[in-house]
Tab-separated table of C-alpha atoms and ligand atoms in Angstrom:
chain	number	residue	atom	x	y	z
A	21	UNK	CA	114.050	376.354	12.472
A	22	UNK	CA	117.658	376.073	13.357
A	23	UNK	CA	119.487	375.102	16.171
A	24	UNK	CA	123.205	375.889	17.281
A	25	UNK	CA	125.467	373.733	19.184
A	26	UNK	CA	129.283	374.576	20.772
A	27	UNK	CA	131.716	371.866	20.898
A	28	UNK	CA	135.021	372.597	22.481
A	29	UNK	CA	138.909	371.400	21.432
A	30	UNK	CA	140.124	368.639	23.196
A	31	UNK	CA	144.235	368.119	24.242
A	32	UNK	CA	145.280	364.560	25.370
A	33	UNK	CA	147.093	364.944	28.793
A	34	UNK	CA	148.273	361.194	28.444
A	35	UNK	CA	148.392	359.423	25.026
A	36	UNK	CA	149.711	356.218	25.052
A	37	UNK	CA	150.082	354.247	21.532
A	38	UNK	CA	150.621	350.661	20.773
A	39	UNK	CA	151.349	348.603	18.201
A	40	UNK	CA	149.346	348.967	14.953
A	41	UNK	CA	145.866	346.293	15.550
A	42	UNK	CA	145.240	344.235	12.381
A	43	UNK	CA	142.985	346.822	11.071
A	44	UNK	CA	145.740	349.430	11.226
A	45	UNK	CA	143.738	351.643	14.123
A	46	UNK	CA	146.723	352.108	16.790
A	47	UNK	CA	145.512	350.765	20.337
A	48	UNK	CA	145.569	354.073	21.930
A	49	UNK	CA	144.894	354.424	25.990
A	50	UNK	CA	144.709	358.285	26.628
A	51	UNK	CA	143.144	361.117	28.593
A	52	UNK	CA	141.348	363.735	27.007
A	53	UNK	CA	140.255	366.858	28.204
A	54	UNK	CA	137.943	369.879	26.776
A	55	UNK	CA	139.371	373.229	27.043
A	56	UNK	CA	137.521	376.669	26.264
A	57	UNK	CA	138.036	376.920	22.690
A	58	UNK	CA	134.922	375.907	20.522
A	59	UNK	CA	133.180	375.637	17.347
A	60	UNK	CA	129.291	376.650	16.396
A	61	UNK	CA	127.634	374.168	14.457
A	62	UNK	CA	124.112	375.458	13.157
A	63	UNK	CA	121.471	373.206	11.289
A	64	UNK	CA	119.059	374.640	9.667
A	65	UNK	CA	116.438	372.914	7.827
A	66	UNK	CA	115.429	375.512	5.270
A	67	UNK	CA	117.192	376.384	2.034
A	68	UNK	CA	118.943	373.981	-0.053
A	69	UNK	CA	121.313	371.449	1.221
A	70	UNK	CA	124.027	373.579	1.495
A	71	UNK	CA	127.631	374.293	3.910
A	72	UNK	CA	129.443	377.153	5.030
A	73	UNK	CA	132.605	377.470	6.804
A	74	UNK	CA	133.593	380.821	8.598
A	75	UNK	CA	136.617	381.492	11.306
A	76	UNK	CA	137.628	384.023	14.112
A	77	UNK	CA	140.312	386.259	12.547
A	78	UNK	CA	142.869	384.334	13.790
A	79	UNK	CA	142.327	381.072	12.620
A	80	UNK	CA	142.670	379.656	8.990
A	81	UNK	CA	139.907	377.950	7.505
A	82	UNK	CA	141.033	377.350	4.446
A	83	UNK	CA	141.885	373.221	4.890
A	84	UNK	CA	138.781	372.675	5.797
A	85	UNK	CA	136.342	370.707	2.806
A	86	UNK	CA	133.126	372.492	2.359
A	87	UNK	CA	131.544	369.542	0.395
A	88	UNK	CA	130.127	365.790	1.115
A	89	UNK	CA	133.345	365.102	3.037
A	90	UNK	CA	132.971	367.658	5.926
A	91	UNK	CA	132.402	365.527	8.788
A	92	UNK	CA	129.353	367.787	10.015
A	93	UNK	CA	127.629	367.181	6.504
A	94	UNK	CA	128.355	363.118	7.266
A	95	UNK	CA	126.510	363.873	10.524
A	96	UNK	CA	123.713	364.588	8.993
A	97	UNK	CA	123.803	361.040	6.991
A	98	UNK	CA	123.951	359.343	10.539
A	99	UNK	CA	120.366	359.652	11.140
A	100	UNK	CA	119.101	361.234	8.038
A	101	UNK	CA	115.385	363.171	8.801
A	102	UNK	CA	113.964	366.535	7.419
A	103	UNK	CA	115.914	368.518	5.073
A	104	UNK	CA	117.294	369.579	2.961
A	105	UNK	CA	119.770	370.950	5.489
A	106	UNK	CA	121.980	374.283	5.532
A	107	UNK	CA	125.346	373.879	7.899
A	108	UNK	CA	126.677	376.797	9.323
A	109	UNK	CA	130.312	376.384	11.013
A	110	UNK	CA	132.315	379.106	12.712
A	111	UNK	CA	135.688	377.689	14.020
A	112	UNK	CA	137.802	378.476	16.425
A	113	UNK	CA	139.666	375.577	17.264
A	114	UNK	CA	142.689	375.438	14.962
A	115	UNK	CA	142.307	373.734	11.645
A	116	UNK	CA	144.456	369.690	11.472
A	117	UNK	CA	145.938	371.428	14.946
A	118	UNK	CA	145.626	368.032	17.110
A	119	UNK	CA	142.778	369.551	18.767
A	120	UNK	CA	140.010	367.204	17.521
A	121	UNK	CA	138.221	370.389	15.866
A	122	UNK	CA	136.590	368.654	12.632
A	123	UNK	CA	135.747	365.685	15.433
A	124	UNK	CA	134.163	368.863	17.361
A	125	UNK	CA	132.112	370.406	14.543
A	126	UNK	CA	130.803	366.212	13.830
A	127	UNK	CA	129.452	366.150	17.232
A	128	UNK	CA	127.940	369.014	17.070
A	129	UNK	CA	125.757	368.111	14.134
A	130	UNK	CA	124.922	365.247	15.347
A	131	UNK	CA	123.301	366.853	18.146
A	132	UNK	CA	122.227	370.022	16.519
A	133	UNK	CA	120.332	367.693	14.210
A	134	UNK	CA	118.796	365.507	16.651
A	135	UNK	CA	117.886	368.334	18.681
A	136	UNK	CA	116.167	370.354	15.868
A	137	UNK	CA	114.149	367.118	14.820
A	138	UNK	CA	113.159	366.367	18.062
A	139	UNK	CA	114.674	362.888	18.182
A	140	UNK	CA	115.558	362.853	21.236
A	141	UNK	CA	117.510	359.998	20.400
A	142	UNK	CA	119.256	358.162	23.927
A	143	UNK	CA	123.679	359.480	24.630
A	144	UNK	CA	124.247	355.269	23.684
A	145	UNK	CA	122.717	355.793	19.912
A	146	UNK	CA	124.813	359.752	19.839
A	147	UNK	CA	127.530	357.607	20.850
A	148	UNK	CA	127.248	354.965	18.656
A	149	UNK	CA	127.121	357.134	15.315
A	150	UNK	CA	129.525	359.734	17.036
A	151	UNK	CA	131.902	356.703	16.858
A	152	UNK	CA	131.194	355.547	13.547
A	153	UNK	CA	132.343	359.321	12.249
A	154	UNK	CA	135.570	359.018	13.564
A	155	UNK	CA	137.980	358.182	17.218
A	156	UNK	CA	137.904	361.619	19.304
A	157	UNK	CA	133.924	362.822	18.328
A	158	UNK	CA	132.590	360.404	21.065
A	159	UNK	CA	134.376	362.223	23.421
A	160	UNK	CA	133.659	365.569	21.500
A	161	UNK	CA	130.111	365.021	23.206
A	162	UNK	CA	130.863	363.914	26.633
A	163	UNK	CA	133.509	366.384	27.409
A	164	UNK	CA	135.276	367.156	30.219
A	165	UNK	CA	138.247	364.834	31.394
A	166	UNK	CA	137.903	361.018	30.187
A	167	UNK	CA	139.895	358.289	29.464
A	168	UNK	CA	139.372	356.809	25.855
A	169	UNK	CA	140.535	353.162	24.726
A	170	UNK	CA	140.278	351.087	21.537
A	171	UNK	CA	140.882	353.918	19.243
A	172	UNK	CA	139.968	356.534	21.488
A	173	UNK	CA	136.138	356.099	21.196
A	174	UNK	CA	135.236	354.028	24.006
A	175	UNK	CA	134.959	356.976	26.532
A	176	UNK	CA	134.696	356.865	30.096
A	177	UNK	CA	134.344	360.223	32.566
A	178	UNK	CA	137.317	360.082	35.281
A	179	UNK	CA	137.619	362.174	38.801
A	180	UNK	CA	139.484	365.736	37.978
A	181	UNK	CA	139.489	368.341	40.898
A	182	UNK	CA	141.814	370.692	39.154
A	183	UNK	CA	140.625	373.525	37.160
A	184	UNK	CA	143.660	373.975	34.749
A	185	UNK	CA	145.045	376.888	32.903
A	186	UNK	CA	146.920	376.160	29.170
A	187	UNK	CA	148.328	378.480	26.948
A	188	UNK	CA	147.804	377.098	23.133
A	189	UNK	CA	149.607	377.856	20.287
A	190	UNK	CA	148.749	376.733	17.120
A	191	UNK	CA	151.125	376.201	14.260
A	192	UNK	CA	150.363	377.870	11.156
A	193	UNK	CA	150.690	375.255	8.719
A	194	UNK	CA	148.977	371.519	10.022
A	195	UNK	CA	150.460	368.512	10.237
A	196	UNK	CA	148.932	365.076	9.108
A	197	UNK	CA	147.678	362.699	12.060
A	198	UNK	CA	148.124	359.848	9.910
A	199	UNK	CA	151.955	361.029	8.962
A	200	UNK	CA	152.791	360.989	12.707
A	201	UNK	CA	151.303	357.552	13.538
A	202	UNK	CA	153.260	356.140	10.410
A	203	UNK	CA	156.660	358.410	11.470
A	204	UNK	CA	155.812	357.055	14.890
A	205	UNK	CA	155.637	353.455	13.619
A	206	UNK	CA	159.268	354.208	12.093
A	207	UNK	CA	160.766	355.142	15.060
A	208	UNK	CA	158.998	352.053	17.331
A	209	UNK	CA	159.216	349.050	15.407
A	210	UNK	CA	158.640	347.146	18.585
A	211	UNK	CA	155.830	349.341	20.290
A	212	UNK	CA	154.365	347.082	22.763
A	213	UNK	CA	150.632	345.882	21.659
A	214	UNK	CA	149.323	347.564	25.026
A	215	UNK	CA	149.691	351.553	25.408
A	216	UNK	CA	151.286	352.763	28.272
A	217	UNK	CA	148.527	353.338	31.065
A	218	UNK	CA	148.081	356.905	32.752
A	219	UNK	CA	148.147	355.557	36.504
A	220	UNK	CA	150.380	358.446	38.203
A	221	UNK	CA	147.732	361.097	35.853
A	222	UNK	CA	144.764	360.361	36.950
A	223	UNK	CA	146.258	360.229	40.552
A	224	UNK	CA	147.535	364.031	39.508
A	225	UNK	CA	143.669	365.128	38.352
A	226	UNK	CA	142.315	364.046	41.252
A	227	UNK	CA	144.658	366.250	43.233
A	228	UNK	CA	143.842	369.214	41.607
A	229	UNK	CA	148.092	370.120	42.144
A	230	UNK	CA	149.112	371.765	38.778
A	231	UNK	CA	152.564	370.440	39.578
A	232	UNK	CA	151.885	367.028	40.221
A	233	UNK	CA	150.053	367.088	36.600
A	234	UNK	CA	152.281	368.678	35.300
A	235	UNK	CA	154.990	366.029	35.786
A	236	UNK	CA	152.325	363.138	34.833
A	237	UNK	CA	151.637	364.735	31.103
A	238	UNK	CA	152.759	361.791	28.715
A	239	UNK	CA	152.202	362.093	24.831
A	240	UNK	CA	153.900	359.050	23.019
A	241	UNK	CA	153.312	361.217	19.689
A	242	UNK	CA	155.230	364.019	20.458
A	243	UNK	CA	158.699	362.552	19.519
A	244	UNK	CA	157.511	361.652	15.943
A	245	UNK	CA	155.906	364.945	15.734
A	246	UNK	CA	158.627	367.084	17.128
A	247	UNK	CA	161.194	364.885	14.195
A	248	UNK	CA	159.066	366.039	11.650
A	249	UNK	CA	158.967	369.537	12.538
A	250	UNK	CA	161.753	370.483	15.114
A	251	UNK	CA	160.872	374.384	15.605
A	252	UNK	CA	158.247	372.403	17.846
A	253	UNK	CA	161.002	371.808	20.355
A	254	UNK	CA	162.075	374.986	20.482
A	255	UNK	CA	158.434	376.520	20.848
A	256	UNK	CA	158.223	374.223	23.779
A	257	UNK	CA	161.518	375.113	25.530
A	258	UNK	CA	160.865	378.427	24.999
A	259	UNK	CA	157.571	378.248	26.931
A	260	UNK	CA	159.123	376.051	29.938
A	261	UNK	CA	161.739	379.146	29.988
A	262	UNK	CA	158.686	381.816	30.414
A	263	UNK	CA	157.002	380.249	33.153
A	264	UNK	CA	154.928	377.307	32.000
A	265	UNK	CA	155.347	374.136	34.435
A	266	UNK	CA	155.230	372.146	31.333
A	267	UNK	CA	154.797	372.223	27.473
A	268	UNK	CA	153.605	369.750	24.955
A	269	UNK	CA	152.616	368.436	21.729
A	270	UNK	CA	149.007	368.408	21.765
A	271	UNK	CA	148.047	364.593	20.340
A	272	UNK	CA	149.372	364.868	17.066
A	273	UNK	CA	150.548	368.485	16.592
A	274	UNK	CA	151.901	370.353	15.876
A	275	UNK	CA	149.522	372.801	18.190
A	276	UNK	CA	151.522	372.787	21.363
A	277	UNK	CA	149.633	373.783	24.889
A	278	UNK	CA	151.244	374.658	28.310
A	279	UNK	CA	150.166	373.833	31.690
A	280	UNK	CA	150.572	377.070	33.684
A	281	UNK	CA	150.088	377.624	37.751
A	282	UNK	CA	147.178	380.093	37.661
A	283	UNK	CA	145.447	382.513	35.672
A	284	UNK	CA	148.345	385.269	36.285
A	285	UNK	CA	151.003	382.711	35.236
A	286	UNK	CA	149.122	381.877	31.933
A	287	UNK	CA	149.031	385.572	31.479
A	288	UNK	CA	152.467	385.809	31.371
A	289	UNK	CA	152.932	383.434	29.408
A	290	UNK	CA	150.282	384.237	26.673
A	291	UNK	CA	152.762	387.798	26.662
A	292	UNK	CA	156.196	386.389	26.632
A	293	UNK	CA	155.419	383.811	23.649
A	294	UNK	CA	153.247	386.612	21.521
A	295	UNK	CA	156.910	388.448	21.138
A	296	UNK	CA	157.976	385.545	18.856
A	297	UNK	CA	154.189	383.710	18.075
A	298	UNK	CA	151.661	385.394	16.064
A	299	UNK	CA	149.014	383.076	17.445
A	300	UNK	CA	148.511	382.862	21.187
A	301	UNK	CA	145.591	381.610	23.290
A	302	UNK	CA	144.472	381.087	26.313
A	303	UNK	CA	142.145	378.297	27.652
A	304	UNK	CA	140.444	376.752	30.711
A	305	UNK	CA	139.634	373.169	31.526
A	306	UNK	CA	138.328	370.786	31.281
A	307	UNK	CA	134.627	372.874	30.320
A	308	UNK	CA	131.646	370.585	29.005
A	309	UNK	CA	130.826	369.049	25.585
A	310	UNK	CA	128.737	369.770	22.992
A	311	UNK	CA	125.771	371.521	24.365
A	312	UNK	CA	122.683	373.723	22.417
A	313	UNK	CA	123.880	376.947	22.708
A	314	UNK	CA	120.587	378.806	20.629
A	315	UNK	CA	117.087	377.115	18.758
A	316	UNK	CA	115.601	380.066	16.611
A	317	UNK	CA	112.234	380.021	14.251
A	318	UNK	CA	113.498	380.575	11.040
A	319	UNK	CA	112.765	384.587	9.286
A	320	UNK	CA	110.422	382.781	7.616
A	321	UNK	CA	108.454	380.955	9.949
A	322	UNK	CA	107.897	383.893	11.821
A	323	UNK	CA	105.660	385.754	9.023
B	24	ATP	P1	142.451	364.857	15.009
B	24	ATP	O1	140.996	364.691	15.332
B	24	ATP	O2	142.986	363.717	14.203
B	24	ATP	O3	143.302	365.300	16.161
B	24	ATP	P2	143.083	367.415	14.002
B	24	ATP	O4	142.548	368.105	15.192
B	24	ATP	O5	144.560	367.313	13.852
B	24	ATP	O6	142.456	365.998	13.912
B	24	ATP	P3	141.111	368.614	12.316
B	24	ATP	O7	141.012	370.075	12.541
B	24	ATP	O8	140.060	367.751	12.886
B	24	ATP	O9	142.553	368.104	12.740
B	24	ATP	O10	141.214	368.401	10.736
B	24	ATP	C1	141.749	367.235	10.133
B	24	ATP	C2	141.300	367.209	8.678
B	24	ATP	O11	139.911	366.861	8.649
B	24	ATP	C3	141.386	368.554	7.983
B	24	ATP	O12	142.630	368.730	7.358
B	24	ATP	C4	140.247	368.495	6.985
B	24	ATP	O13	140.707	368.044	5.731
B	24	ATP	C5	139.268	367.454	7.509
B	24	ATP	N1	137.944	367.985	7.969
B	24	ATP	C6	136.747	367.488	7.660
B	24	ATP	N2	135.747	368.168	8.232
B	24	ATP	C7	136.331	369.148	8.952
B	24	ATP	C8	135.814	370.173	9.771
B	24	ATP	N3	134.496	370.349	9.969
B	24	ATP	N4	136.694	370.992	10.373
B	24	ATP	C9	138.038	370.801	10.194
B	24	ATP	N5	138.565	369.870	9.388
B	24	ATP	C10	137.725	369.031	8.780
């Protein structure tokens, strides 16, 4: 048997950061959302234990670990039944982008392994482990638009009315979310212990006004990630200049997204910024979380 799950990327429309906690986790108080970019997870429980990692032409797979420390295979370990266990991955959220894609392709095991055990184990427990693998994958199973605090993994579902069109482009070489916390610890020695709250945001989702958002997108990481690589201000003037009613770092970068008017507007956009970007997407959100996309009886069961 195997089962298939699709997780989607996520982009933080407001990420507030505080002061480093005593543990070193930055107090973070941000809104995600899931856009239409997503990775397969498959579980299969025939075969040896085994992983493979495979990407849409245009993304680059090659950061990602295909041993013990992929965070699918530590999935698995969550709530260890059956096996052994074959992983199948095919990516298409961009690789240590910002976009929460190894937090994507966690959450997806998790639930493509509860589902093809028939655990049926309750969304608290999901949660639960889905925290214990890492900050965004609780929200890498809810989906949608939600407001995480603590580190980002206590996840709560907030009113959007908007459906929103982003242009994404990724960068081709990642950038290290733990660099930009410590480059943004450099530049705020004095970061207040609470993160700045998204009040005038979540006023903007509820209207469903692309401009109002637009105006309300906050991302306290996008200085420290825009001194570390600068072309990132460029990309993002450049894509104000085409049309886009706003540009940003996506949570750490250096994958920068645009908030565009409409479906024509992203258009344009997606055309002005593949003159100079080899890599240029388009995405809708928010769209849901992980979800079982396909169960199959394995070749062999079927004899
Ligand atoms: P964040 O969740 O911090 O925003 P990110 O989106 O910037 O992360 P990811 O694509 O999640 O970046 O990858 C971060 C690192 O996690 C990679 O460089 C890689 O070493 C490791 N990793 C582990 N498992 C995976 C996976 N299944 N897919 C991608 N990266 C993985």
């Amino acid at each position: 048997m195997s089962t298939t799950v699709r997780a989607a990327a996520k982009i933080n429309l407001h990420l507030g950061v505080g002061a480093p906690r005593e543990d070193g986790f930055h107090p973070l108080d941000t809104v995600y959302q899931a856009i239409s970019l997503y990775d397969d997870v498959t579980v299969s429980d025939a075969g040896a234990e085994s992983l493979s990692v495979a990407g849409t032409p245009q993304i680059d797979v090659t950061g990602v670990p295909t041993d013990a420390s992929n965070i699918a295979v530590r999935a698995l370990a969550e709530a260890p039944c059956g096996g052994p266990h074959h992983v199948q991955i095919t990516k298409q959220i961009p690789v240590a982008g910002g976009m929460a894609g190894g937090s994507a392709d966690g959450a997806a095991a998790l639930l493509a392994h509860d589902r093809l055990h028939d655990l049926g184990q309750p969304d608290d427990v999901l949660l639960a482990q889905a925290a214990r693998l890492g900050s965004d994958v609780p929200f890498s199973l809810v989906g949608g638009t939600a407001r995480g605090r603590g580190r980002g993994e206590v996840v709560e579902p907030i009113v959007d009315h908007g459906t929103w069109w982003w242009v994404v482009v990724p960068a081709a070489v990642g950038l290290s979310t733990p660099e930009v916390y410590r480059h943004f610890d450099r530049l705020h020695p004095d970061a207040p212990a609470q993160p700045a709250e998204p009040t005038e945001l979540l006023a903007a989702l509820a209207s469903g006004e692309p401009v109002r958002l637009a105006r309300a997108l906050h991302n306290d990481l996008q200085e420290p990630a825009i001194d570390l690589r600068p072309e990132l201000g460029d990309l993002i003037a450049l894509g104000e200049a085409e049309g886009a009613l706003r540009g940003m770092v996506s949570g750490s970068g250096p994958t920068c997204v645009f908030l565009c008017d409409s479906q024509p507007g992203s258009i344009e956009v997606v055309t002005a910024l593949s003159a100079s970007y080899d890599v240029v997407l388009s995405a809708i959100g928010p769209v849901a979380g992980a979800h079982v996309v396909s169960t199959r009886e394995a070749e062999w069961d079927l004899r």
